[in-house]
XYZ file of C-alpha atoms in Angstrom:
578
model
C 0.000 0.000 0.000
C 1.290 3.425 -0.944
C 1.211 6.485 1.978
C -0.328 9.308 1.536
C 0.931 12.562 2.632
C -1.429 14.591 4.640
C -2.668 17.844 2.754
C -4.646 21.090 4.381
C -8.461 20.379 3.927
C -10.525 23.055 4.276
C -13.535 24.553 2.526
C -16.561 26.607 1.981
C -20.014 25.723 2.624
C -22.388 27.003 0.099
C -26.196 26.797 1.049
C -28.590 27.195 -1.383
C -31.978 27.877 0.747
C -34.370 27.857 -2.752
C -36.970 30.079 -1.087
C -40.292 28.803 -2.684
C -37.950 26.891 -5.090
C -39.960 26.348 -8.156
C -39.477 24.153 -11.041
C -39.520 24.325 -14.533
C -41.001 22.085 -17.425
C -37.965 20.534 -18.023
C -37.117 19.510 -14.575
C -34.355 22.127 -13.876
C -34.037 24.647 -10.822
C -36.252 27.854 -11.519
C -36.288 31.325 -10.004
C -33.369 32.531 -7.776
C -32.294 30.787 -5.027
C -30.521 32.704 -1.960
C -27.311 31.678 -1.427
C -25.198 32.244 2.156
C -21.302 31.655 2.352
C -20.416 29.694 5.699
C -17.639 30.273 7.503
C -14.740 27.360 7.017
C -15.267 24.533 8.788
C -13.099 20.961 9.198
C -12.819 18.793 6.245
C -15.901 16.171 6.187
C -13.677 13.329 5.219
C -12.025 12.537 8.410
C -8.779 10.424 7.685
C -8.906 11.278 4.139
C -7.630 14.443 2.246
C -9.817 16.394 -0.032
C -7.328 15.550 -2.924
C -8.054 12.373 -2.619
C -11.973 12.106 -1.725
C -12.785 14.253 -4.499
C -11.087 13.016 -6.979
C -11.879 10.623 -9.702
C -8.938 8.835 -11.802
C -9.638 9.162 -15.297
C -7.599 6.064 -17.024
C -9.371 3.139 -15.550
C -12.542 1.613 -17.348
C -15.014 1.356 -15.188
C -17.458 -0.053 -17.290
C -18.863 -3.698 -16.099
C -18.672 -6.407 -18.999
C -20.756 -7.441 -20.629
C -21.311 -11.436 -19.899
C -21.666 -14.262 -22.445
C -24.829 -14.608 -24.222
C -26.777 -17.159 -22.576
C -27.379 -20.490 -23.408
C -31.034 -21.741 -23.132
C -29.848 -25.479 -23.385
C -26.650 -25.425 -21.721
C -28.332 -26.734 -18.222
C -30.161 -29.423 -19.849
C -30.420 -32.919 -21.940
C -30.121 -32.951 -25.747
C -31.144 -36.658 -27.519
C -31.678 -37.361 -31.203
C -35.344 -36.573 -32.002
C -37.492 -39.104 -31.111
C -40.013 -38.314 -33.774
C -39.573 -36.762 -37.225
C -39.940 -32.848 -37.840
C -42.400 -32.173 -40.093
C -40.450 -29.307 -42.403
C -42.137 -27.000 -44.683
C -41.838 -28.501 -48.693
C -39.765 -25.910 -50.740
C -39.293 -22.191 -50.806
C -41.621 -20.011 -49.522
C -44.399 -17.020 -51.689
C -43.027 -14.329 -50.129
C -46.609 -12.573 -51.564
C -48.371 -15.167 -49.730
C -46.667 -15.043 -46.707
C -47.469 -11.384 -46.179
C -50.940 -10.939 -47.309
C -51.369 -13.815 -44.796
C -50.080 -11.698 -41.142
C -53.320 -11.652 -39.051
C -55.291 -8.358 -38.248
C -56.184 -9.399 -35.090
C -54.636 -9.896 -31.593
C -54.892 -13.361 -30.562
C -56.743 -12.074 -27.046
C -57.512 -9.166 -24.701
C -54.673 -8.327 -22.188
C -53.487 -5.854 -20.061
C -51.826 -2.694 -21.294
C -50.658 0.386 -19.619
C -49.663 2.084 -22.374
C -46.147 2.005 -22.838
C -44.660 3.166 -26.030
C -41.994 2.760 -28.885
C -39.295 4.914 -28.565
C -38.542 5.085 -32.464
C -35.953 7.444 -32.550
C -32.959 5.598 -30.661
C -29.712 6.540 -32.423
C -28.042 3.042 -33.899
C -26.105 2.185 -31.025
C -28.753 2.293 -28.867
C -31.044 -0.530 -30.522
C -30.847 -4.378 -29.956
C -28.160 -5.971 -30.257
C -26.017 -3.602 -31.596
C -23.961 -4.240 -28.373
C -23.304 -7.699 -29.299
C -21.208 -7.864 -32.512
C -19.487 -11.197 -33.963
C -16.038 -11.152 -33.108
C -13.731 -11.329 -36.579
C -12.012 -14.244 -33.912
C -15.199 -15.985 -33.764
C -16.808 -15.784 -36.892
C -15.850 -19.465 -38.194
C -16.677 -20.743 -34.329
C -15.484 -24.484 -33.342
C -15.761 -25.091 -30.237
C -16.746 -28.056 -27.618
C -20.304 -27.220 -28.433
C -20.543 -24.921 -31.220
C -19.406 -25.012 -35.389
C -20.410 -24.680 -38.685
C -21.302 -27.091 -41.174
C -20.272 -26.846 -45.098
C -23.039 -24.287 -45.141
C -21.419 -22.026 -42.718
C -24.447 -22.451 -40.165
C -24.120 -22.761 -36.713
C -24.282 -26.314 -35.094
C -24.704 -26.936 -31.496
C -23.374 -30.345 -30.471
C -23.449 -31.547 -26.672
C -19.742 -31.998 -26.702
C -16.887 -33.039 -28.857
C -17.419 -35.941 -31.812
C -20.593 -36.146 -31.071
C -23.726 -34.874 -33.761
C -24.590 -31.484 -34.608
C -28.260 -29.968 -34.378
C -29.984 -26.504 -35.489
C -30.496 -24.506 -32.831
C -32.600 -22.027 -33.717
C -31.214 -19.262 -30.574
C -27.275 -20.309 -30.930
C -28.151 -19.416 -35.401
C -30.328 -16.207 -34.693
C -27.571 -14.337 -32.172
C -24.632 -15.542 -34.188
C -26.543 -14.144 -37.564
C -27.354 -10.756 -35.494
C -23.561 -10.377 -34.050
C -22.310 -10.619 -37.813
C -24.904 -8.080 -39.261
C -23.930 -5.851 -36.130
C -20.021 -6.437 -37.450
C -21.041 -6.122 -41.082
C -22.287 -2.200 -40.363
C -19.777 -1.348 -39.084
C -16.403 -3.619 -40.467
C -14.634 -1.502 -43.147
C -12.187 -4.163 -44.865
C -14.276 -5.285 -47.954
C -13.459 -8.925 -47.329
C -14.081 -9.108 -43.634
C -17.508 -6.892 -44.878
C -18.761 -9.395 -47.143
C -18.026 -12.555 -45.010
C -19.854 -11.256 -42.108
C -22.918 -10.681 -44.446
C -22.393 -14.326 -45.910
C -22.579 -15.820 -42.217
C -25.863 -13.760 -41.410
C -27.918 -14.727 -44.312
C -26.772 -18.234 -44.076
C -28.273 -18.578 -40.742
C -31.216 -17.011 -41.863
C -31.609 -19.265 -44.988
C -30.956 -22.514 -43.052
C -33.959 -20.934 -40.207
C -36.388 -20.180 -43.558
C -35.423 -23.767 -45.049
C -36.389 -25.713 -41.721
C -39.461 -23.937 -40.956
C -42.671 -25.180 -39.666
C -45.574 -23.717 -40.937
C -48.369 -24.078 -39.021
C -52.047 -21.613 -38.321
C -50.898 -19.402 -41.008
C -47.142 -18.727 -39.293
C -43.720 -19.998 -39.262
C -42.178 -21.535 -36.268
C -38.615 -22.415 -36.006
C -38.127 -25.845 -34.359
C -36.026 -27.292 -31.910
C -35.299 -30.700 -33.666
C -33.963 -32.758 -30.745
C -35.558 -34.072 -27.052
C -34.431 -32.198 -24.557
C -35.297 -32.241 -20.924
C -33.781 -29.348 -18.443
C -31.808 -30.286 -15.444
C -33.294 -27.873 -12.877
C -36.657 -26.672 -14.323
C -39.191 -29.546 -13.529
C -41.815 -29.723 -16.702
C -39.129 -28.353 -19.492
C -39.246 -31.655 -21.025
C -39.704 -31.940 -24.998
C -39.703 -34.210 -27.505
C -38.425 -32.953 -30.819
C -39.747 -30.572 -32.213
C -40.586 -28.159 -29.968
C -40.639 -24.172 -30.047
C -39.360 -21.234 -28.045
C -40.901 -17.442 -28.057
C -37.690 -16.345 -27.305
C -36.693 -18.048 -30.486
C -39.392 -16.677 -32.429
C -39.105 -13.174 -31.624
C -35.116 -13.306 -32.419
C -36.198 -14.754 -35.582
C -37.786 -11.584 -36.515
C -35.172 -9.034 -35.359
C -32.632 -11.149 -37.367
C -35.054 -10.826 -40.470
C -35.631 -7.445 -40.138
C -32.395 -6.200 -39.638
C -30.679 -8.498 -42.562
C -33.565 -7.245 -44.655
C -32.106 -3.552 -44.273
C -28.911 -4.284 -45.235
C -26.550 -3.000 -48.097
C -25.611 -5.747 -50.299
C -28.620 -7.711 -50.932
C -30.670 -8.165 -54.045
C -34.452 -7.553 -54.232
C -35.375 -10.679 -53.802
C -33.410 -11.273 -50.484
C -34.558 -8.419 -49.431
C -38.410 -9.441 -50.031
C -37.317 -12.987 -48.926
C -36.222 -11.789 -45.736
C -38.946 -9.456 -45.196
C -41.688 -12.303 -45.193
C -39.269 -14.984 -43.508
C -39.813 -11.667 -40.557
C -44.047 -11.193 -41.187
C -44.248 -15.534 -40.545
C -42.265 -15.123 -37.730
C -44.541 -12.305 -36.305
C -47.665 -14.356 -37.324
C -46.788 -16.759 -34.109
C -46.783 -14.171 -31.934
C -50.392 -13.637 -32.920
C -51.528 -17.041 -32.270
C -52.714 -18.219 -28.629
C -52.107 -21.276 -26.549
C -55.768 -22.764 -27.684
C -53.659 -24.836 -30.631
C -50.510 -25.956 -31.393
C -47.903 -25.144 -31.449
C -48.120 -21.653 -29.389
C -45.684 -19.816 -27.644
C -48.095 -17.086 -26.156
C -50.562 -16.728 -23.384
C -51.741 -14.602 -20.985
C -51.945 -15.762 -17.667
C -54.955 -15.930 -14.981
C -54.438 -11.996 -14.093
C -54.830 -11.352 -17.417
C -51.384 -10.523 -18.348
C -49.405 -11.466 -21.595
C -46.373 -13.618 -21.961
C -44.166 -14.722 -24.407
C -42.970 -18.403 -22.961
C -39.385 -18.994 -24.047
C -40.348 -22.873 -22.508
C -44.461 -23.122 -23.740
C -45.670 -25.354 -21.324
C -47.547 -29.107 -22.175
C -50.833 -27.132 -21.643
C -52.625 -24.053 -22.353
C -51.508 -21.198 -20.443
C -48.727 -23.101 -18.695
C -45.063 -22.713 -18.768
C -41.890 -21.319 -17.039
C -42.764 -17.934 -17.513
C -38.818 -16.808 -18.291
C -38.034 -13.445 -18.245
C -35.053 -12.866 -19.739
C -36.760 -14.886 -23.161
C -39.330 -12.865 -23.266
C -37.386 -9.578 -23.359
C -34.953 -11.021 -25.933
C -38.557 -11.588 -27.924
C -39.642 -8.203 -27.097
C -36.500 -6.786 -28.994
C -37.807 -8.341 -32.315
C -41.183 -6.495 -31.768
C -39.751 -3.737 -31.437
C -37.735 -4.140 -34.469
C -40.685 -5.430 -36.370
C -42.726 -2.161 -35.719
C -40.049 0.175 -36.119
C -39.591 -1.502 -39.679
C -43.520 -1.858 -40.278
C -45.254 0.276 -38.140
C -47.847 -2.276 -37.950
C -49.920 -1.632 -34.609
C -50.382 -4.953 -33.187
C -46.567 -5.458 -32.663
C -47.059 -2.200 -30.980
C -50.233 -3.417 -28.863
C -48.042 -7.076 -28.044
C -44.785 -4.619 -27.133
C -46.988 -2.423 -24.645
C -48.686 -5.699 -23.255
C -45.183 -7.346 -22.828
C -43.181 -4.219 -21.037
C -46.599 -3.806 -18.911
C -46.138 -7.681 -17.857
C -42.570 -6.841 -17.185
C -43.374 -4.115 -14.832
C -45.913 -5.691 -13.252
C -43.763 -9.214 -12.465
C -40.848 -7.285 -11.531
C -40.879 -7.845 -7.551
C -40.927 -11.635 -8.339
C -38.064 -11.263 -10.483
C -36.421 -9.636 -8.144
C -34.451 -11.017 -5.077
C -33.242 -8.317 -2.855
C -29.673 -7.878 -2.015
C -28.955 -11.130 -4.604
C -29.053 -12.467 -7.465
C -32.706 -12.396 -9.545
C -34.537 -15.376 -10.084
C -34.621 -16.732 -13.607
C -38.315 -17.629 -13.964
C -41.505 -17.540 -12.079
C -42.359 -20.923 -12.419
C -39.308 -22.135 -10.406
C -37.929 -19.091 -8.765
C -34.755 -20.225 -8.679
C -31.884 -17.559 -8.358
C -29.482 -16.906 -11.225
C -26.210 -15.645 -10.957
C -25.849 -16.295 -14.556
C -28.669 -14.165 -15.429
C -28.714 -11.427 -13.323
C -26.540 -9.215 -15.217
C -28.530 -10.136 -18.426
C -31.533 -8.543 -16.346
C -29.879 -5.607 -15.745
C -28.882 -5.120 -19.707
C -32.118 -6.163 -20.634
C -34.029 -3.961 -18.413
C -31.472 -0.922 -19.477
C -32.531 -1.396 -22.994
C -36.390 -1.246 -22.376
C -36.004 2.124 -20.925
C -34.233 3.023 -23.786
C -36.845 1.457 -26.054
C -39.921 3.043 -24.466
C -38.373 5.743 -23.016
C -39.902 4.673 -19.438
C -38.144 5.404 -16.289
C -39.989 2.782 -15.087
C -37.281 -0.045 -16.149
C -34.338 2.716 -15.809
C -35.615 2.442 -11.654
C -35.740 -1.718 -12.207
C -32.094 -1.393 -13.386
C -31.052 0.521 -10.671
C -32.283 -1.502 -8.109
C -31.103 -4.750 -9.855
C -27.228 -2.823 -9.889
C -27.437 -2.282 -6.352
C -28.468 -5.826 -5.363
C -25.716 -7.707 -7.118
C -23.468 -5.413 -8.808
C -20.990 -7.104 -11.810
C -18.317 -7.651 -9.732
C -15.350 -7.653 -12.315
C -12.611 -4.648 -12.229
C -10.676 -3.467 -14.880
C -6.893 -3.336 -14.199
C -5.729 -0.064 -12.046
C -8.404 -0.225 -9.954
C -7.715 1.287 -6.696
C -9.544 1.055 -3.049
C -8.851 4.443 -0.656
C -8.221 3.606 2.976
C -8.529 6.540 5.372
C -6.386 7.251 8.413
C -7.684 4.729 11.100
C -8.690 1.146 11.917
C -10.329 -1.224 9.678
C -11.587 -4.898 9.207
C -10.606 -7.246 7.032
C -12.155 -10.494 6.662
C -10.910 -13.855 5.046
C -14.097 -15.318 2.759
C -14.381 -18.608 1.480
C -14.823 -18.685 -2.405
C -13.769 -19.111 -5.242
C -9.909 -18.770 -5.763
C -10.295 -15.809 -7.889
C -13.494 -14.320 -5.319
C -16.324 -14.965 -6.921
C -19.053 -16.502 -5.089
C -19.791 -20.341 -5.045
C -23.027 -21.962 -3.785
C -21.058 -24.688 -1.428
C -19.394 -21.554 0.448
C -21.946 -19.322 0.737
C -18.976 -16.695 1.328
C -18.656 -18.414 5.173
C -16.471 -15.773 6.845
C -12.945 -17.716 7.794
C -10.854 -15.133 9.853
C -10.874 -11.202 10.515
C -8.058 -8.933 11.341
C -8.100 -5.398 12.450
C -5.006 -3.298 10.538
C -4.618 0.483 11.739
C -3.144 2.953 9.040
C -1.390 6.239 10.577
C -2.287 7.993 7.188
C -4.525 7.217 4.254
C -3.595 4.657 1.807
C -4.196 2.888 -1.410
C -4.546 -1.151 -2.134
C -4.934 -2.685 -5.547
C -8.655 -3.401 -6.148
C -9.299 -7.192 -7.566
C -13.325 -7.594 -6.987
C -16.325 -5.108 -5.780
C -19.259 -7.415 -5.283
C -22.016 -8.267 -3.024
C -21.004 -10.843 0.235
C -24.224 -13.134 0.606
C -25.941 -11.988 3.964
C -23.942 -8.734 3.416
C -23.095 -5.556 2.219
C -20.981 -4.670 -0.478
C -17.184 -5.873 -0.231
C -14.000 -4.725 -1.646
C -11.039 -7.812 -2.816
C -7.850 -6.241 -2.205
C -5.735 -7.496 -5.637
C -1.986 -7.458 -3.941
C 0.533 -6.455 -1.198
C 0.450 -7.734 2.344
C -3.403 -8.226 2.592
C -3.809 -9.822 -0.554
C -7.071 -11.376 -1.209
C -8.435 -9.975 1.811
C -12.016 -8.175 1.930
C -12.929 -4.859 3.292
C -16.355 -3.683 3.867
C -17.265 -0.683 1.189
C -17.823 2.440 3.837
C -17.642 5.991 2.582
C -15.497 7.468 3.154
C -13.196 4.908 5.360
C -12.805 2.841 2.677
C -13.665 3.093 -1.068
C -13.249 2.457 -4.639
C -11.592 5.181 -6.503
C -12.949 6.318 -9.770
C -16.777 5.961 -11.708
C -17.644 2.670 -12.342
C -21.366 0.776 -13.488
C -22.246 3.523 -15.469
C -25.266 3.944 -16.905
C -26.432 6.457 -19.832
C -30.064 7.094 -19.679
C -31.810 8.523 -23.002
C -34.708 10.100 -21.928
C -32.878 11.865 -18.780
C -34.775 11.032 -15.937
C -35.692 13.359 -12.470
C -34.065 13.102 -9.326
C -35.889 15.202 -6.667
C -34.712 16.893 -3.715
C -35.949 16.645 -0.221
C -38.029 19.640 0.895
C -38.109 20.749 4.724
C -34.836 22.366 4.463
C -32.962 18.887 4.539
C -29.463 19.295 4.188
C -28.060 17.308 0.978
C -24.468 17.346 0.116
C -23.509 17.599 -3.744
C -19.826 17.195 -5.346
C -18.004 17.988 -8.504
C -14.723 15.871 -9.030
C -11.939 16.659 -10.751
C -8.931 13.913 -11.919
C -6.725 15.363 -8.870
C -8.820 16.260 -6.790
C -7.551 20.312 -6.796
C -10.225 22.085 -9.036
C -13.529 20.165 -7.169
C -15.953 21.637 -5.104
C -18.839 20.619 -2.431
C -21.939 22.514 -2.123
C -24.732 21.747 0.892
C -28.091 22.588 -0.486
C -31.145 22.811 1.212
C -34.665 23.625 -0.186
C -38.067 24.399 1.307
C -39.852 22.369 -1.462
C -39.368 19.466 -2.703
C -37.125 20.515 -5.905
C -36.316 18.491 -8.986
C -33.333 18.470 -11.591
C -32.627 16.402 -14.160
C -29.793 13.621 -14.675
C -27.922 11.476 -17.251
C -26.246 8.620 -15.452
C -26.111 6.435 -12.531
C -22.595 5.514 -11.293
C -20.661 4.139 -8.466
C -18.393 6.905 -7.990
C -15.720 6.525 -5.254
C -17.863 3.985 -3.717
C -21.764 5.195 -3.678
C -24.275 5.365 -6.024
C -24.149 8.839 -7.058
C -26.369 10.713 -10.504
C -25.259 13.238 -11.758
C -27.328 16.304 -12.627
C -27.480 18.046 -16.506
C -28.930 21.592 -15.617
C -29.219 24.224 -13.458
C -26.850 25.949 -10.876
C -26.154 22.384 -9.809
C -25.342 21.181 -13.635
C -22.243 19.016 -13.501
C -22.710 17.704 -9.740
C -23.299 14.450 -8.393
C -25.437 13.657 -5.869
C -25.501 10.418 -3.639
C -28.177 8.497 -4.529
C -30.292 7.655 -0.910
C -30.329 11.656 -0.432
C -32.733 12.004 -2.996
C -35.647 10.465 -4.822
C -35.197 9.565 -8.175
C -38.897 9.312 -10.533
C -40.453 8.937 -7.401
C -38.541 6.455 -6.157
């Protein structure tokens, strides 16, 4: 650990007493407020000098990774089909296919009203954060390759036969037309386009057509290892399948580089795809149904009967992406009416999917938690504030950050010890920290170490310690792959990390009552920052653009007003009501 040397630590309290504070349309500060200098008081970081509390090192990514796709059948059984797969004969009347998309919804359900946020700059739409590696675009590995075709098998492990897999083909097909937009070497261009459109060819050459729409099957048995009733005989048919499908149609069809007749191909290969989103559980095969409260859901695992299945959330949201792609394409209202009736489903089931201070469970049906998963959620539920523009999913994410934060560093990371005593506790894990079920994170030994002046440690792991708070993994030195307790300001991560962007901005609102609420501006050293107490008589709102962890709390930081610039710790103030 490297010493600090103590510096002088002394500043200016600026209260800003907004007398009959108002606010404006936008959500900024509005009239004057009256503002009183303070006479200099102590530093408010005991231990720790203002150099180093307020400042924020700019070279280390803070940014959490994103985690593998998952795998729908990597927990499970895979046989040879146990009865044939009855595949569409021939190509397909594109004409026919269209004319064919029903009018209708296949039932009432419940809507609130949410909306399609049409406007979302490229980056921001699905799956444009999920490109094909040039590394991994001729894949062959223990479970994945590609036939002569240059389709994607899945195989259950080495020298043993390849299937379609109708997930594995659709997110390999979207990574490459993600690369292909944005690849500028010709070759690497054109192979990246030749890798989508084979996986969609091979999907529209083993369709099913059945009740006037194509379904994409499964053809092997399959029975899942933890999820009681996910047992199939081939084939069988996933929503979260069939709503990929049609954002891998749609966004191949508005490609560069593809005749007319693609184009069209791919267009209809997209309007049979939405066609089984538009047919209910009372035939089959189905992969839709609303349950007993009247709510809709697209059932990555359908169940054996109507209305039954595992009710998976992260499928359904992958499906919901290919909705929304459908109707920004199309405009066609009914993908708009299913979209609404989907995110309102999602809001609604949200304190079942969550699991406070853990990991999120993967499904209702089961309700079993998923470390796995729970940094999909948070992704996925990002992304649906950014589709409908609803801060609604923006507060889901939140909460889901907070209860089991990504736990991976980047290199440089960097915890801040203040002057003083501290614990550190021995855990039992993993070797490299992360958490295993058998351990439970048992605590093994404690020691108390005293530090005459602040200090730094290498940072190897922030994550949450089951039964606990949120823990720090010290990466080197003499307390090596020891954990400290995350305690502002005795003992913190330097730097922003888990950012999030949000597009809308959302409102963060200010205690009224005259509650004191301390604001900062960092700087990279610490030097040019500044803390302001402000305290208003109303409640008073302002508008932000992230949520981040910065030196250790979950801070936003506000976009206009006298405060524009400032973050603000996030339990001081509600944020969209929350």
């Amino acid at each position: 650990m490297s010493e600090i040397p103590p510096t002088l630590d002394r500043r200016r309290l600026l209260r800003l007493a907004a007398a009959g504070a108002a606010v404006a349309a936008g959500g900024t500060f509005a009239g004057p407020a009256s503002v009183a200098t303070a006479a200099p008081v102590p530093t408010p970081f005991p231990g720790i000098p203002r150099s180093l509390a307020l400042s924020v090192p700019r070279g280390v990514d803070g940014s959490a990774p994103l985690p593998p796709l998952p795998d729908p059948i990597s927990e499970g059984r895979i046989a040879r089909p146990s009865r044939s797969i009855p595949y569409a004969p021939g190509a397909p009347d594109p004409r026919t296919v269209t004319d064919d998309v029903p009018t209708e919804l296949p039932f009432a359900f419940n809507r609130t009203g949410y909306t399609i946020a049409t406007d979302l700059p490229d980056y921001l739409r699905p799956w444009r954060d999920r490109p094909t590696t040039w590394a991994n675009v001729t894949p062959n590995s223990e479970h994945v390759y590609l036939d002569s075709q240059g389709v994607v098998q899945y195989r259950p492990g080495w020298n043993e036969p390849g299937y379609d897999q109708p997930v594995t083909q659709i997110q390999f097909g979207l990574g490459c037309i993600t690369s292909y937009r944005t690849e500028q070497d010709p070759a690497r261009k054109a192979l990246f386009l030749t890798r989508a459109k084979a996986q969609a060819n091979r999907l529209i050459e083993k369709r099913v057509e059945k009740r006037g729409a194509w379904y994409f099957p499964y053809p092997f048995d399959f029975t899942h290892a933890a999820h009681s009733g996910v047992s199939y005989r081939a084939p069988w048919y996933s929503g979260m399948a069939q709503g990929e499908a049609i954002s891998l149609f749609i966004q191949l069809s508005e490609l560069d580089g593809l005749t007319a007749e693609e184009r069209t191909l791919y267009r209809a290969a997209a309007d049979g795809a939405f066609s089984s989103l538009l047919r209910a559980d009372d035939a089959q095969p189905w992969v839709i149904n609303k349950n007993d409260s009247g709510y809709l859901w697209i059932q990555e695992y359908p169940g054996a009967q109507p209305g039954t299945g595992d009710y998976t959330y992260n499928g359904m949201i992958f499906a919901m992406f290919g909705l929304w792609d459908y109707f920004v394409a199309t405009g066609n209202q009914l993908a708009a009416q299913l979209y609404d009736g989907s995110a309102t489903t999602m809001a609604r089931y949200f304190p079942l999917l969550r699991n406070v201070r853990w990991h999120s469970y993967y499904c209702q049906t089961h309700r079993i938690p998923a470390p796995t998963y729970h940094q999909h959620h948070i992704n996925l539920f990002r992304q649906l504030h950014w589709q409908t523009g609803s801060p609604d999913f923006a507060h889901h994410q939140d909460v889901l950050t907070d209860d089991f934060p990504s736990p991976y560093l980047r290199d440089g990371s960097t915890i801040a010890f203040a002057a003083g005593t501290h614990t550190l506790y021995r855990l039992d894990t993993a070797a490299d920290g992360t958490w295993v079920a058998a351990k439970g994170d048992a605590q093994l030994e404690t020691k108390k170490v005293t530090f005459a002046r602040a200090t730094q440690a290498p940072a190897a792991m922030r994550r949450r310690i089951e039964d606990r708070g949120i823990y720090y993994r010290i990466g080197a030195g003499a307390y090596a792959d020891w954990w400290v307790g995350e305690v502002w300001p005795s003992s913190f991560l330097r730097g922003e990390y888990l950012t999030t962007v949000f597009r809308p901005q959302r409102t963060l609102t200010f205690p009224g009552g005259n509650q004191p609420v301390e604001v900062y501006r960092f700087t990279e050293d610490g030097t040019a920052a500044s803390i302001k107490t402000v305290a208003f008589v109303n409640p008073s709102k302002a508008p932000f653009d992230r949520r981040a962890i910065v030196n250790g709390r979950p801070m936003c930081q506000i976009t206009a007003g006298t405060l524009t610039g400032y973050w603000v710790a996030a339990n001081q103030i509600t944020t969209d009501g929350h």
